[in-house]
Each structure stands twice: as structure tokens, then as C-alpha cells.
Amino acid sequence: MIKRFSYFILVLLAKQAAFCQSIDKIINAQEVERIERTLSSDDMRGRKIFTPDIDRAAAFIAAEFKKAGIQPVKENSYLQEFAMVRTTPVSASGKLNGKTLAEKDIAVISAKEELSVNQASGYKQVVIHARDTFPVMLGRLQHTDGNYLLVVDTAHRQLFERIRRGGRSQFSPKGNIVLVLTNEEAGEYAIQYKQTVAVMPLKNVVGILPGRSKKEEYVIFSGHYDHLGVGQANAAGDSIYNGANDDAAGITAVIMLANYFAKQKNNERTLIFAAFTAEESGGFGSTYFSQQFNPDQVMAMFNIEMIGTESKWGTNSAFITGYEKTDMGKILEKNLKGTGFTFYPDPYPSQQLFYRSDNATLARLGVPAHTISTSKMDSEKYYHTQEDEIETLDMKNMAAIIKAIAISSTSIVAGKDTPTRVARESLKR
Ligand SMILES: [Zn+2]
């Protein structure tokens, strides 16, 4: 009995040693540095959206996915392309109940360059009273993709003015919403409107590793590859916001995990590796991504943000945002038992980190979606500065954290554990 037991232990130890060697061959500090150095180089000029700089980063990530041997998201491309629009008003005029409307009291949300609308156009009339929550009602109407005439109480002048000025990037509106700022009831009306519409292309980079048996169940590993671009020079004359930690570090992890799981060839669930665009400017990338499939099929999302520095507990440890919202954290902890790695609940709850990255987009759809990070959010010196460069990061610890993420996901990737869903109603908007 004892003999057999010790034999069993020996086999187990040998197995574990072999596993450690094999994972270290794929996930190690040299590989971290190779990818991190490329993504955070001055040549990428801070990877700002709507610039050719971020396109170079996208091309690099796509090439890495290809090299890893994972499948492209679309035919032969790893690029998930979409477009935002930015509208600027040119002219607005019209009448309401026989009275001429002032130009500043007309606003339009539409992707059309010209719009001419009157009571015969079939637009549904909705009144926004002084007591109504204007943005919530507007959001709901936009969601329906219908055509509306909104009669907005002058109490909402401020938000109305912001909408009227346009100039923000937005998903192309499918319906047309004409807004009139007035305290009159809408009767007869006729409104003419002109605007310019700029189409602004964006892209996520996405690769897929189909599951062996549970193909319809997805596990997502993600980060964001956009950053802040080029700004004012600091005292040292550096104007490039390299975003080495934010979030070239997360993308480095995503690429290395793609490579790791592709080599393991044992994932029962389908793994999706996503590098999101436009996280820093409204989460448009993850929003578009989340609309391309049924969120009920996503069993878990590991979003990875800023893992380049030591956590407040030192090396080999990280934290999980929104820990209490699902039991995913407990599953990860269980898988990490005895490995020397520790994941903790987010120690900075007042910073609302759960809502400040791309995981929130998926969590709002019920997905157990958390961000894993090591960032000391109360004291991270180089956060959103020109000094967020590779020299401030710890390659060895980063490799350790990426390894920990891989190991922590084992039972989920294998289809053995399924985290509880996020209660959507409990989340902030
Ligand atoms: Zn970030």
C-alpha cells in the first residue's frame, strides 16, 4: 500500500515537472519581452485609434495569432472591422405649430446627411418632460432603431446642446431621431436638417481555437491594444504614451495564451482570443465584439489589464475585479492551489475597476467577465503618462502572471467548471 502510494506520488511529481518544463518553454520572460517590446515601441506611437499607428499594432497581433496557429475570426482575416460615425451639423430649420424654430433648438441623431421630416413622415412622437431622465429614455429609443420626433423640455437644455453639437464618435444610428427643444406640445411640424457624416473605421483583432467537444461554449481571453497616442512632451522631451503596461501587457498575455493553448490542443471549449480597440475612448471595440455572438454561449471572460508591475502583495500574485459578482474567482483560486500563484479579490473597490475595462461590456450581458490585473491603482506612478514604458515593467513576473492565468483557467477551458452568471440588474449602467 505504502509502496504503491509513493509510486503514485512519484508519477504525479514527474508529471508536474514535465508540465512545468513545457509551459515554461512557451510562457517565459524572453517571449514576454519580444512581444511587449514591439507593442510598446516608439514606432507604434502610442497606438491611438483612428491613426495608422494602431493599424501597425493590429497587423503585428494578427501575425502573432497566425503564427500561433489559431483560426481567423473571418474567412482569412483576424481583423474584426467596423466603423463609427462622427456627425457635425451644417444647418437646421423648421416650424412647429406654425412658429419658426430657432436653429439651436433642433438636433438630429442620424447617419443621413440630409433629413426632411414632417408629421406625415410617420415619426413616432415622444415627449421628454422636465422630470424624465433624458439620457435613459434616449438610450432606450435609440435601441429600437426606430424613427422618432422627440419634444424635449427646456429643462434639459444642457444635454440637448451637447447632442446638437455632435462631433462625438458613435455607432452608426440605424433610425433617425429628430429632437426639438420646446415646452410646446407638438402638433404640425416640418424640419429640414443637414450635417456632415465622417465614417471612422476601427478594428478588433480576434482569433479562435475551436473546442474539441464543447464547440458552442466559449471562453474569452482579452485585452485592449489601443492607447493614448502622442501628446505633450514631458520634461525629458518624450511625447509618446507607449502604454507598455496599459495595455500592451494584457495583449502580450493574450498572444502568449493563444500560443500556449494552441500547442496544448486539449481545450474542450472554444477559446476566443481578442485584442480590443478603443477601450480608452468608450469601449467601442468590446461593444462591437459582444454583438457578434450570443452572450449566453460565453462561459467565462478573462480580461487582462496592466499586469506588468508587481501587485501590492509582491510577485506571483494578481487580483480579480468584481470578485463577488460570480464564483469564477473561487474556481481560479482552486486551480491555482499549490502552484505558488495567488489571485485575490480587487483591493481597490472604490476605484470601480470592474466597470473601467472591457469586461464590463460582457458582464452587462450576464457573462462571468472579470479583469485580472496587478496594477497598484492607488500608487501606479506611470499610469496614463509618457513614462509607461517597458523599462518600468518586470518581464519575469509578467511571465509568471500569464502562466498563472493559463493554469487558473484549466478546469473552465476543459469544460469541467462553469462560473455562475453575473446578475445583470445588479450592475451600474
Ligand atoms: Zn487599460
PDB file of N, CA, C and O and ligand atoms in Angstrom, residues 224 246-247 279-280 305-306 357 383-384, ligand 1:
ATOM      1  N   HIS A 224      -6.879  45.130 -24.288  1.00  0.00           N
ATOM      2  CA  HIS A 224      -7.086  46.166 -25.311  1.00  0.00           C
ATOM      3  C   HIS A 224      -5.744  46.647 -25.845  1.00  0.00           C
ATOM      4  O   HIS A 224      -4.784  46.769 -25.094  1.00  0.00           O
ATOM      5  N   ASP A 246      -0.332  49.503 -19.977  1.00  0.00           N
ATOM      6  CA  ASP A 246      -1.753  49.755 -20.294  1.00  0.00           C
ATOM      7  C   ASP A 246      -1.929  49.872 -21.813  1.00  0.00           C
ATOM      8  O   ASP A 246      -1.845  50.956 -22.343  1.00  0.00           O
ATOM      9  N   ASP A 247      -2.242  48.872 -22.579  1.00  0.00           N
ATOM     10  CA  ASP A 247      -2.381  47.529 -22.088  1.00  0.00           C
ATOM     11  C   ASP A 247      -1.612  46.577 -23.012  1.00  0.00           C
ATOM     12  O   ASP A 247      -2.092  45.505 -23.353  1.00  0.00           O
ATOM     13  N   GLU A 279     -10.698  50.936 -26.187  1.00  0.00           N
ATOM     14  CA  GLU A 279     -11.078  50.820 -24.761  1.00  0.00           C
ATOM     15  C   GLU A 279     -10.950  52.174 -24.086  1.00  0.00           C
ATOM     16  O   GLU A 279     -11.789  52.580 -23.291  1.00  0.00           O
ATOM     17  N   GLU A 280      -9.881  52.886 -24.440  1.00  0.00           N
ATOM     18  CA  GLU A 280      -9.592  54.167 -23.779  1.00  0.00           C
ATOM     19  C   GLU A 280     -10.608  55.243 -24.167  1.00  0.00           C
ATOM     20  O   GLU A 280     -10.625  56.311 -23.586  1.00  0.00           O
ATOM     21  N   GLU A 305      -5.551  43.309 -17.894  1.00  0.00           N
ATOM     22  CA  GLU A 305      -5.185  44.733 -17.941  1.00  0.00           C
ATOM     23  C   GLU A 305      -4.037  45.011 -16.996  1.00  0.00           C
ATOM     24  O   GLU A 305      -4.135  44.736 -15.798  1.00  0.00           O
ATOM     25  N   MET A 306      -2.950  45.583 -17.503  1.00  0.00           N
ATOM     26  CA  MET A 306      -1.897  46.095 -16.639  1.00  0.00           C
ATOM     27  C   MET A 306      -1.376  45.031 -15.664  1.00  0.00           C
ATOM     28  O   MET A 306      -1.659  45.081 -14.468  1.00  0.00           O
ATOM     29  N   SER A 357     -13.086  48.602 -17.510  1.00  0.00           N
ATOM     30  CA  SER A 357     -12.417  47.922 -18.614  1.00  0.00           C
ATOM     31  C   SER A 357     -13.438  47.130 -19.424  1.00  0.00           C
ATOM     32  O   SER A 357     -14.629  47.116 -19.104  1.00  0.00           O
ATOM     33  N   TYR A 383       0.861  55.369 -14.670  1.00  0.00           N
ATOM     34  CA  TYR A 383      -0.453  55.163 -15.284  1.00  0.00           C
ATOM     35  C   TYR A 383      -0.841  56.384 -16.127  1.00  0.00           C
ATOM     36  O   TYR A 383      -0.837  57.508 -15.648  1.00  0.00           O
ATOM     37  N   HIS A 384      -1.143  56.140 -17.399  1.00  0.00           N
ATOM     38  CA  HIS A 384      -1.525  57.207 -18.337  1.00  0.00           C
ATOM     39  C   HIS A 384      -0.508  58.357 -18.380  1.00  0.00           C
ATOM     40  O   HIS A 384      -0.894  59.536 -18.408  1.00  0.00           O
TER      41      HIS A 384
HETATM   42 ZN    ZN B   1      -6.215  49.827 -19.997  1.00  0.00          ZN
END
